[in-house]
Amino acid sequence: MLYGRLSVFVRPAVFKRQFASFSPANASFNIPVINFAKYRSASSAEEKKRTADEIVSAFKESGFIYLLNHGISSHEVKSTFQKDKLAWEDPRSNRGYVAIGRERVTQSADPKEIATLREKAPDFKETMEIGRDWDSEWKNQWPAETVAPGFKQRMLDFYETCHELHVHVMRSIALGLDLGEHFFDNKIDEKCHNLRLLSYPPVKIDLLKNEGQARAGAHSDYGTLTLLFQDSVGGLEVQNPHTGEFVPAIPIEDTIVINVGDLLARWSNDVLRSTLHRVVAPPAEKISESEGLTPARQSIAFFCNPNFSAEVACLPNCGDVAKYPPINAGDYIVGRLAVTYT
């Protein structure tokens, strides 16, 4: 994997460390680092359009980008890397605490097949799920303020920050697809997103040797975009769509990994690519002559969705013949979630 379109803001030492980690076999598979300041603070319409075109080009080829100068401060990200444990209720709410093994991400939509996978090779992670806090039917499951002072407000603020970035990236995609910059604005303004705080606890390496076992199995995401904030441990791997090989998406300081979800791929008639990815364990630390223990990993994922009332149908400029019939965004996402969890 080579990094394309690198901005001058990437420190040479950091770039050298990341670049050295990729093999020649994946030299044609490129997840570019894109300087989003050239879009949000463009000095001209031409510069803005060039950056939008770079983003769309990357989403067509690999489905992934590293976004630099995205406007979210490192302090805000660090303060959000705090978690607590509360109950996950229902796929329609998609809120609360999810224990290790309860979710089993996969491409399958067959409940029996997913149940078999969950029993054979559960995902080794736990999560905290946060949605819109003003939803009248499905409430977020917050810890008591005395238990976690400031936790609720910090998460709600971060939710709003990520929504704002989602709007700007979707505007860049609209511009890159020649749809008009504000094409998606009234289709994503209800903030039907999911903020997920993920913890991958230390695991004995023997437990990860089963067939199909991973910290999070190979899958694509459901919505429009996913914003991923990684710690320095790493473990995310992206499938090269041309070879089928999984390639590490190594953390790059001060960037966000952004990938296309299934609904945006469907919306674009597969012009934009929703790419399979997974989370694997980093190298284990030896704890005895025969056993190794993986280090803990934390990440934050913000799963961006259209309005649940939105109709997802083939976009203008994305082919003469639609591959998929129109679908309601909310029905699609709830259907995918319903078979993912026990």
CSV table of C-alpha atoms in Angstrom, one decimal:
chain,number,residue,atom,x,y,z
A,1,MET,CA,0.0,0.0,0.0
A,2,LEU,CA,1.3,3.4,-0.9
A,3,TYR,CA,-0.1,6.7,0.5
A,4,GLY,CA,-1.0,9.1,-2.2
A,5,ARG,CA,-1.8,12.8,-2.2
A,6,LEU,CA,0.2,13.4,1.0
A,7,SER,CA,0.0,16.9,2.4
A,8,VAL,CA,2.9,18.9,3.7
A,9,PHE,CA,1.4,18.6,7.2
A,10,VAL,CA,2.4,15.0,7.6
A,11,ARG,CA,5.6,14.8,9.5
A,12,PRO,CA,8.3,13.0,7.5
A,13,ALA,CA,9.2,10.7,10.4
A,14,VAL,CA,5.6,9.6,10.8
A,15,PHE,CA,5.2,9.0,7.1
A,16,LYS,CA,8.4,6.9,6.9
A,17,ARG,CA,7.2,4.7,9.7
A,18,GLN,CA,3.9,4.0,8.1
A,19,PHE,CA,5.3,3.6,4.5
A,20,ALA,CA,7.8,1.0,5.6
A,21,SER,CA,5.0,-1.3,6.8
A,22,PHE,CA,3.5,-2.2,3.4
A,23,SER,CA,4.6,-4.9,1.1
A,24,PRO,CA,5.3,-4.6,-2.7
A,25,ALA,CA,2.4,-7.0,-3.3
A,26,ASN,CA,-0.1,-4.3,-2.3
A,27,ALA,CA,1.8,-1.4,-4.0
A,28,SER,CA,-1.2,-0.7,-6.3
A,29,PHE,CA,-3.7,-0.5,-3.4
A,30,ASN,CA,-3.8,3.0,-2.1
A,31,ILE,CA,-5.5,4.6,0.9
A,32,PRO,CA,-4.6,8.3,0.4
A,33,VAL,CA,-4.0,10.9,3.1
A,34,ILE,CA,-6.2,13.9,2.1
A,35,ASN,CA,-5.8,17.3,3.6
A,36,PHE,CA,-9.4,18.4,4.2
A,37,ALA,CA,-8.3,22.0,5.0
A,38,LYS,CA,-8.0,22.4,1.2
A,39,TYR,CA,-11.8,21.8,1.0
A,40,ARG,CA,-13.1,23.5,4.1
A,41,SER,CA,-10.8,26.5,3.8
A,42,ALA,CA,-10.2,26.4,0.0
A,43,SER,CA,-8.7,29.6,-1.5
A,44,SER,CA,-10.7,29.1,-4.7
A,45,ALA,CA,-13.6,27.1,-6.1
A,46,GLU,CA,-11.0,25.2,-8.2
A,47,GLU,CA,-9.1,24.1,-5.1
A,48,LYS,CA,-12.3,23.0,-3.4
A,49,LYS,CA,-13.3,21.0,-6.5
A,50,ARG,CA,-9.9,19.3,-6.8
A,51,THR,CA,-10.0,18.1,-3.2
A,52,ALA,CA,-13.6,16.9,-3.7
A,53,ASP,CA,-12.4,15.0,-6.8
A,54,GLU,CA,-9.6,13.4,-4.8
A,55,ILE,CA,-12.0,12.2,-2.1
A,56,VAL,CA,-14.4,10.7,-4.7
A,57,SER,CA,-11.6,9.1,-6.6
A,58,ALA,CA,-10.3,7.4,-3.5
A,59,PHE,CA,-13.8,6.2,-2.6
A,60,LYS,CA,-14.2,4.8,-6.1
A,61,GLU,CA,-10.9,2.9,-5.9
A,62,SER,CA,-10.5,1.7,-2.3
A,63,GLY,CA,-13.5,3.0,-0.4
A,64,PHE,CA,-11.2,4.4,2.3
A,65,ILE,CA,-9.3,7.6,3.0
A,66,TYR,CA,-7.2,9.1,5.9
A,67,LEU,CA,-8.5,12.6,6.5
A,68,LEU,CA,-6.0,15.1,7.8
A,69,ASN,CA,-6.9,18.7,9.1
A,70,HIS,CA,-10.5,17.6,9.6
A,71,GLY,CA,-11.3,20.2,12.2
A,72,ILE,CA,-11.7,17.9,15.2
A,73,SER,CA,-9.1,18.7,17.9
A,74,SER,CA,-6.9,16.0,19.3
A,75,HIS,CA,-8.0,17.1,22.8
A,76,GLU,CA,-11.6,16.4,21.9
A,77,VAL,CA,-10.8,13.0,20.6
A,78,LYS,CA,-8.7,12.0,23.6
A,79,SER,CA,-11.4,13.2,26.0
A,80,THR,CA,-13.9,10.9,24.3
A,81,PHE,CA,-11.7,7.8,24.8
A,82,GLN,CA,-13.6,7.1,28.0
A,83,LYS,CA,-16.2,4.3,28.4
A,84,ASP,CA,-18.7,2.8,30.7
A,85,LYS,CA,-21.0,-0.3,30.7
A,86,LEU,CA,-24.8,0.0,30.1
A,87,ALA,CA,-27.4,-2.3,28.6
A,88,TRP,CA,-27.9,-2.5,24.8
A,89,GLU,CA,-31.7,-2.7,24.2
A,90,ASP,CA,-32.9,-3.3,20.7
A,91,PRO,CA,-31.8,-3.0,17.0
A,92,ARG,CA,-34.2,-0.1,16.6
A,93,SER,CA,-32.6,1.9,19.4
A,94,ASN,CA,-29.0,0.8,18.8
A,95,ARG,CA,-27.9,2.2,22.2
A,96,GLY,CA,-26.1,1.0,25.4
A,97,TYR,CA,-23.4,-1.5,26.4
A,98,VAL,CA,-22.6,-4.5,24.2
A,99,ALA,CA,-20.7,-7.3,26.0
A,100,ILE,CA,-17.9,-9.4,24.4
A,101,GLY,CA,-19.4,-11.8,21.8
A,102,ARG,CA,-22.9,-10.4,21.6
A,103,GLU,CA,-22.3,-8.7,18.2
A,104,ARG,CA,-21.0,-10.8,15.4
A,105,VAL,CA,-20.2,-8.6,12.3
A,106,THR,CA,-20.4,-10.4,9.0
A,107,GLN,CA,-21.7,-10.0,5.5
A,108,SER,CA,-24.4,-12.7,6.1
A,109,ALA,CA,-28.0,-11.7,6.6
A,110,ASP,CA,-29.1,-15.2,7.7
A,111,PRO,CA,-29.8,-15.3,11.5
A,112,LYS,CA,-29.0,-19.0,11.8
A,113,GLU,CA,-25.7,-18.6,10.0
A,114,ILE,CA,-24.8,-15.6,12.2
A,115,ALA,CA,-25.7,-17.5,15.3
A,116,THR,CA,-23.4,-20.3,14.3
A,117,LEU,CA,-20.6,-17.9,13.6
A,118,ARG,CA,-21.2,-16.2,16.9
A,119,GLU,CA,-20.9,-19.6,18.8
A,120,LYS,CA,-17.9,-20.7,16.8
A,121,ALA,CA,-15.9,-17.4,16.5
A,122,PRO,CA,-17.4,-14.5,18.5
A,123,ASP,CA,-16.0,-11.0,18.1
A,124,PHE,CA,-13.7,-10.2,21.0
A,125,LYS,CA,-14.7,-6.7,21.7
A,126,GLU,CA,-17.1,-4.7,23.9
A,127,THR,CA,-18.8,-1.4,23.0
A,128,MET,CA,-20.9,1.5,24.2
A,129,GLU,CA,-23.5,2.7,21.7
A,130,ILE,CA,-24.9,6.3,21.7
A,131,GLY,CA,-27.6,7.7,19.4
A,132,ARG,CA,-29.7,10.8,19.2
A,133,ASP,CA,-30.4,11.9,22.7
A,134,TRP,CA,-33.7,13.6,21.9
A,135,ASP,CA,-35.3,10.4,20.4
A,136,SER,CA,-38.7,10.1,22.1
A,137,GLU,CA,-38.9,6.3,21.8
A,138,TRP,CA,-35.4,5.0,22.2
A,139,LYS,CA,-33.3,6.5,25.0
A,140,ASN,CA,-29.6,6.5,25.4
A,141,GLN,CA,-28.4,4.5,28.4
A,142,TRP,CA,-26.3,7.0,30.4
A,143,PRO,CA,-24.3,6.3,33.6
A,144,ALA,CA,-25.3,8.3,36.6
A,145,GLU,CA,-23.6,11.7,36.7
A,146,THR,CA,-22.1,10.8,40.1
A,147,VAL,CA,-20.5,7.7,38.5
A,148,ALA,CA,-19.1,9.4,35.4
A,149,PRO,CA,-19.1,13.1,35.8
A,150,GLY,CA,-19.3,15.0,32.5
A,151,PHE,CA,-19.5,11.8,30.4
A,152,LYS,CA,-23.0,12.4,28.9
A,153,GLN,CA,-22.3,16.0,27.8
A,154,ARG,CA,-18.9,15.1,26.5
A,155,MET,CA,-20.4,12.3,24.3
A,156,LEU,CA,-23.2,14.5,23.1
A,157,ASP,CA,-20.8,17.3,22.1
A,158,PHE,CA,-18.6,14.8,20.3
A,159,TYR,CA,-21.7,13.4,18.5
A,160,GLU,CA,-22.5,16.9,17.2
A,161,THR,CA,-18.9,17.5,16.2
A,162,CYS,CA,-18.9,14.2,14.2
A,163,HIS,CA,-22.2,15.0,12.6
A,164,GLU,CA,-20.9,18.3,11.4
A,165,LEU,CA,-17.9,16.6,9.8
A,166,HIS,CA,-20.2,14.1,8.1
A,167,VAL,CA,-22.1,16.9,6.5
A,168,HIS,CA,-18.9,18.5,5.2
A,169,VAL,CA,-17.5,15.2,3.8
A,170,MET,CA,-20.9,14.4,2.2
A,171,ARG,CA,-20.8,17.9,0.6
A,172,SER,CA,-17.4,17.1,-0.8
A,173,ILE,CA,-18.7,13.9,-2.2
A,174,ALA,CA,-21.7,15.6,-3.8
A,175,LEU,CA,-19.4,18.2,-5.4
A,176,GLY,CA,-17.0,15.4,-6.6
A,177,LEU,CA,-20.0,13.6,-8.2
A,178,ASP,CA,-21.2,16.9,-9.9
A,179,LEU,CA,-24.5,16.8,-8.0
A,180,GLY,CA,-24.2,20.2,-6.4
A,181,GLU,CA,-22.5,20.7,-3.1
A,182,HIS,CA,-25.6,20.8,-0.9
A,183,PHE,CA,-27.4,17.8,-2.6
A,184,PHE,CA,-27.4,15.6,0.5
A,185,ASP,CA,-28.0,18.3,3.1
A,186,ASN,CA,-31.8,17.7,3.6
A,187,LYS,CA,-31.2,13.9,3.4
A,188,ILE,CA,-28.8,13.7,6.4
A,189,ASP,CA,-30.0,16.5,8.7
A,190,GLU,CA,-31.9,14.4,11.2
A,191,LYS,CA,-28.7,13.1,12.7
A,192,CYS,CA,-29.7,9.4,12.7
A,193,HIS,CA,-26.2,8.3,13.5
A,194,ASN,CA,-24.5,5.9,16.0
A,195,LEU,CA,-21.5,6.8,18.1
A,196,ARG,CA,-19.6,3.7,19.2
A,197,LEU,CA,-16.9,3.5,21.8
A,198,LEU,CA,-15.0,0.3,21.4
A,199,SER,CA,-12.7,-1.6,23.7
A,200,TYR,CA,-10.7,-4.7,22.6
A,201,PRO,CA,-9.5,-6.2,25.9
A,202,PRO,CA,-6.3,-8.2,26.1
A,203,VAL,CA,-6.9,-11.7,24.7
A,204,LYS,CA,-4.8,-14.9,24.9
A,205,ILE,CA,-3.6,-15.5,21.4
A,206,ASP,CA,-4.8,-19.1,21.4
A,207,LEU,CA,-8.4,-17.9,21.6
A,208,LEU,CA,-7.9,-16.1,18.3
A,209,LYS,CA,-6.6,-19.1,16.4
A,210,ASN,CA,-10.1,-20.6,15.6
A,211,GLU,CA,-11.3,-20.5,12.0
A,212,GLY,CA,-13.0,-17.2,11.3
A,213,GLN,CA,-11.9,-15.7,14.6
A,214,ALA,CA,-11.0,-12.0,14.9
A,215,ARG,CA,-11.5,-9.1,17.2
A,216,ALA,CA,-14.1,-8.0,14.7
A,217,GLY,CA,-14.8,-10.2,11.7
A,218,ALA,CA,-14.7,-9.2,8.0
A,219,HIS,CA,-17.6,-6.9,7.2
A,220,SER,CA,-18.7,-3.7,5.5
A,221,ASP,CA,-20.6,-0.9,7.3
A,222,TYR,CA,-24.3,-0.2,6.8
A,223,GLY,CA,-24.7,3.6,6.4
A,224,THR,CA,-23.2,6.4,4.4
A,225,LEU,CA,-19.8,6.9,6.0
A,226,THR,CA,-17.9,5.7,9.0
A,227,LEU,CA,-15.5,8.0,10.9
A,228,LEU,CA,-12.9,5.9,12.7
A,229,PHE,CA,-10.6,7.3,15.4
A,230,GLN,CA,-7.8,4.8,16.2
A,231,ASP,CA,-5.4,4.5,19.1
A,232,SER,CA,-1.7,3.7,18.3
A,233,VAL,CA,-2.1,-0.1,18.7
A,234,GLY,CA,-3.8,-0.7,15.3
A,235,GLY,CA,-5.4,-3.8,14.0
A,236,LEU,CA,-7.7,-2.5,11.3
A,237,GLU,CA,-7.2,-4.3,8.0
A,238,VAL,CA,-8.8,-3.4,4.7
A,239,GLN,CA,-9.4,-5.9,1.9
A,240,ASN,CA,-7.8,-5.0,-1.4
A,241,PRO,CA,-10.8,-5.4,-3.7
A,242,HIS,CA,-8.5,-6.4,-6.6
A,243,THR,CA,-6.6,-9.3,-4.9
A,244,GLY,CA,-8.8,-10.2,-1.9
A,245,GLU,CA,-5.8,-9.7,0.4
A,246,PHE,CA,-6.3,-7.9,3.7
A,247,VAL,CA,-3.9,-5.0,4.2
A,248,PRO,CA,-3.2,-3.1,7.5
A,249,ALA,CA,-4.6,0.4,7.8
A,250,ILE,CA,-1.9,1.5,10.2
A,251,PRO,CA,-2.8,4.5,12.5
A,252,ILE,CA,-1.5,7.8,11.3
A,253,GLU,CA,-1.3,10.5,13.9
A,254,ASP,CA,-4.0,13.3,13.7
A,255,THR,CA,-6.0,11.6,10.9
A,256,ILE,CA,-9.4,10.0,10.8
A,257,VAL,CA,-10.0,6.9,8.8
A,258,ILE,CA,-13.2,7.3,6.7
A,259,ASN,CA,-14.8,4.6,4.7
A,260,VAL,CA,-17.9,4.3,2.5
A,261,GLY,CA,-20.9,2.3,3.9
A,262,ASP,CA,-23.3,0.0,2.0
A,263,LEU,CA,-26.1,2.6,1.7
A,264,LEU,CA,-23.8,5.2,0.1
A,265,ALA,CA,-22.5,2.6,-2.3
A,266,ARG,CA,-26.0,1.6,-3.1
A,267,TRP,CA,-27.0,5.2,-3.5
A,268,SER,CA,-24.2,5.8,-5.9
A,269,ASN,CA,-25.0,2.6,-7.9
A,270,ASP,CA,-21.7,1.1,-6.7
A,271,VAL,CA,-19.7,4.0,-8.2
A,272,LEU,CA,-18.4,4.5,-4.6
A,273,ARG,CA,-17.0,1.3,-3.1
A,274,SER,CA,-18.0,-0.2,0.3
A,275,THR,CA,-15.0,-2.3,1.2
A,276,LEU,CA,-14.7,-5.2,3.5
A,277,HIS,CA,-12.5,-4.6,6.5
A,278,ARG,CA,-11.8,-6.4,9.8
A,279,VAL,CA,-10.0,-5.9,13.1
A,280,VAL,CA,-7.2,-8.4,13.9
A,281,ALA,CA,-5.0,-8.8,17.0
A,282,PRO,CA,-1.6,-7.0,16.9
A,283,PRO,CA,1.5,-9.0,17.8
A,284,ALA,CA,1.1,-10.7,21.2
A,285,GLU,CA,3.2,-10.1,24.3
A,286,LYS,CA,4.7,-13.3,25.7
A,287,ILE,CA,3.3,-14.2,29.2
A,288,SER,CA,4.7,-17.7,29.4
A,289,GLU,CA,6.7,-20.2,27.4
A,290,SER,CA,3.5,-21.3,25.6
A,291,GLU,CA,1.1,-18.4,25.8
A,292,GLY,CA,0.9,-14.9,24.4
A,293,LEU,CA,-1.4,-12.0,25.3
A,294,THR,CA,-2.5,-9.3,22.8
A,295,PRO,CA,-2.4,-5.7,23.9
A,296,ALA,CA,-5.6,-3.8,24.6
A,297,ARG,CA,-6.9,-1.6,21.9
A,298,GLN,CA,-9.4,1.3,21.9
A,299,SER,CA,-11.2,3.0,19.0
A,300,ILE,CA,-14.1,5.3,18.4
A,301,ALA,CA,-16.4,4.8,15.4
A,302,PHE,CA,-19.1,7.2,14.3
A,303,PHE,CA,-21.5,5.4,11.9
A,304,CYS,CA,-23.1,8.1,9.7
A,305,ASN,CA,-26.5,7.4,8.3
A,306,PRO,CA,-29.1,9.1,6.1
A,307,ASN,CA,-32.3,10.3,7.6
A,308,PHE,CA,-34.3,7.1,8.4
A,309,SER,CA,-37.1,8.6,6.3
A,310,ALA,CA,-34.9,9.0,3.3
A,311,GLU,CA,-35.3,7.0,0.1
A,312,VAL,CA,-32.1,5.6,-1.2
A,313,ALA,CA,-32.3,5.4,-5.0
A,314,CYS,CA,-29.7,5.6,-7.8
A,315,LEU,CA,-28.2,9.1,-7.8
A,316,PRO,CA,-28.0,11.3,-10.9
A,317,ASN,CA,-24.6,10.9,-12.7
A,318,CYS,CA,-24.2,7.4,-11.4
A,319,GLY,CA,-25.1,5.2,-14.3
A,320,ASP,CA,-28.0,4.9,-16.8
A,321,VAL,CA,-29.4,1.7,-15.3
A,322,ALA,CA,-30.0,1.4,-11.5
A,323,LYS,CA,-28.6,-1.8,-10.0
A,324,TYR,CA,-30.9,-1.7,-7.0
A,325,PRO,CA,-34.5,-0.8,-6.4
A,326,PRO,CA,-35.2,2.2,-4.1
A,327,ILE,CA,-35.1,1.4,-0.4
A,328,ASN,CA,-36.0,3.2,2.9
A,329,ALA,CA,-32.8,4.0,4.8
A,330,GLY,CA,-34.3,3.2,8.2
A,331,ASP,CA,-35.7,-0.1,7.2
A,332,TYR,CA,-32.4,-1.2,5.7
A,333,ILE,CA,-30.3,-0.3,8.7
A,334,VAL,CA,-32.7,-1.8,11.3
A,335,GLY,CA,-32.8,-5.0,9.2
A,336,ARG,CA,-29.0,-5.3,9.1
A,337,LEU,CA,-28.7,-4.6,12.9
A,338,ALA,CA,-31.5,-7.1,13.8
A,339,VAL,CA,-29.5,-10.1,12.6
A,340,THR,CA,-26.1,-8.8,13.8
A,341,TYR,CA,-26.9,-9.1,17.6
A,342,THR,CA,-28.2,-11.8,19.8
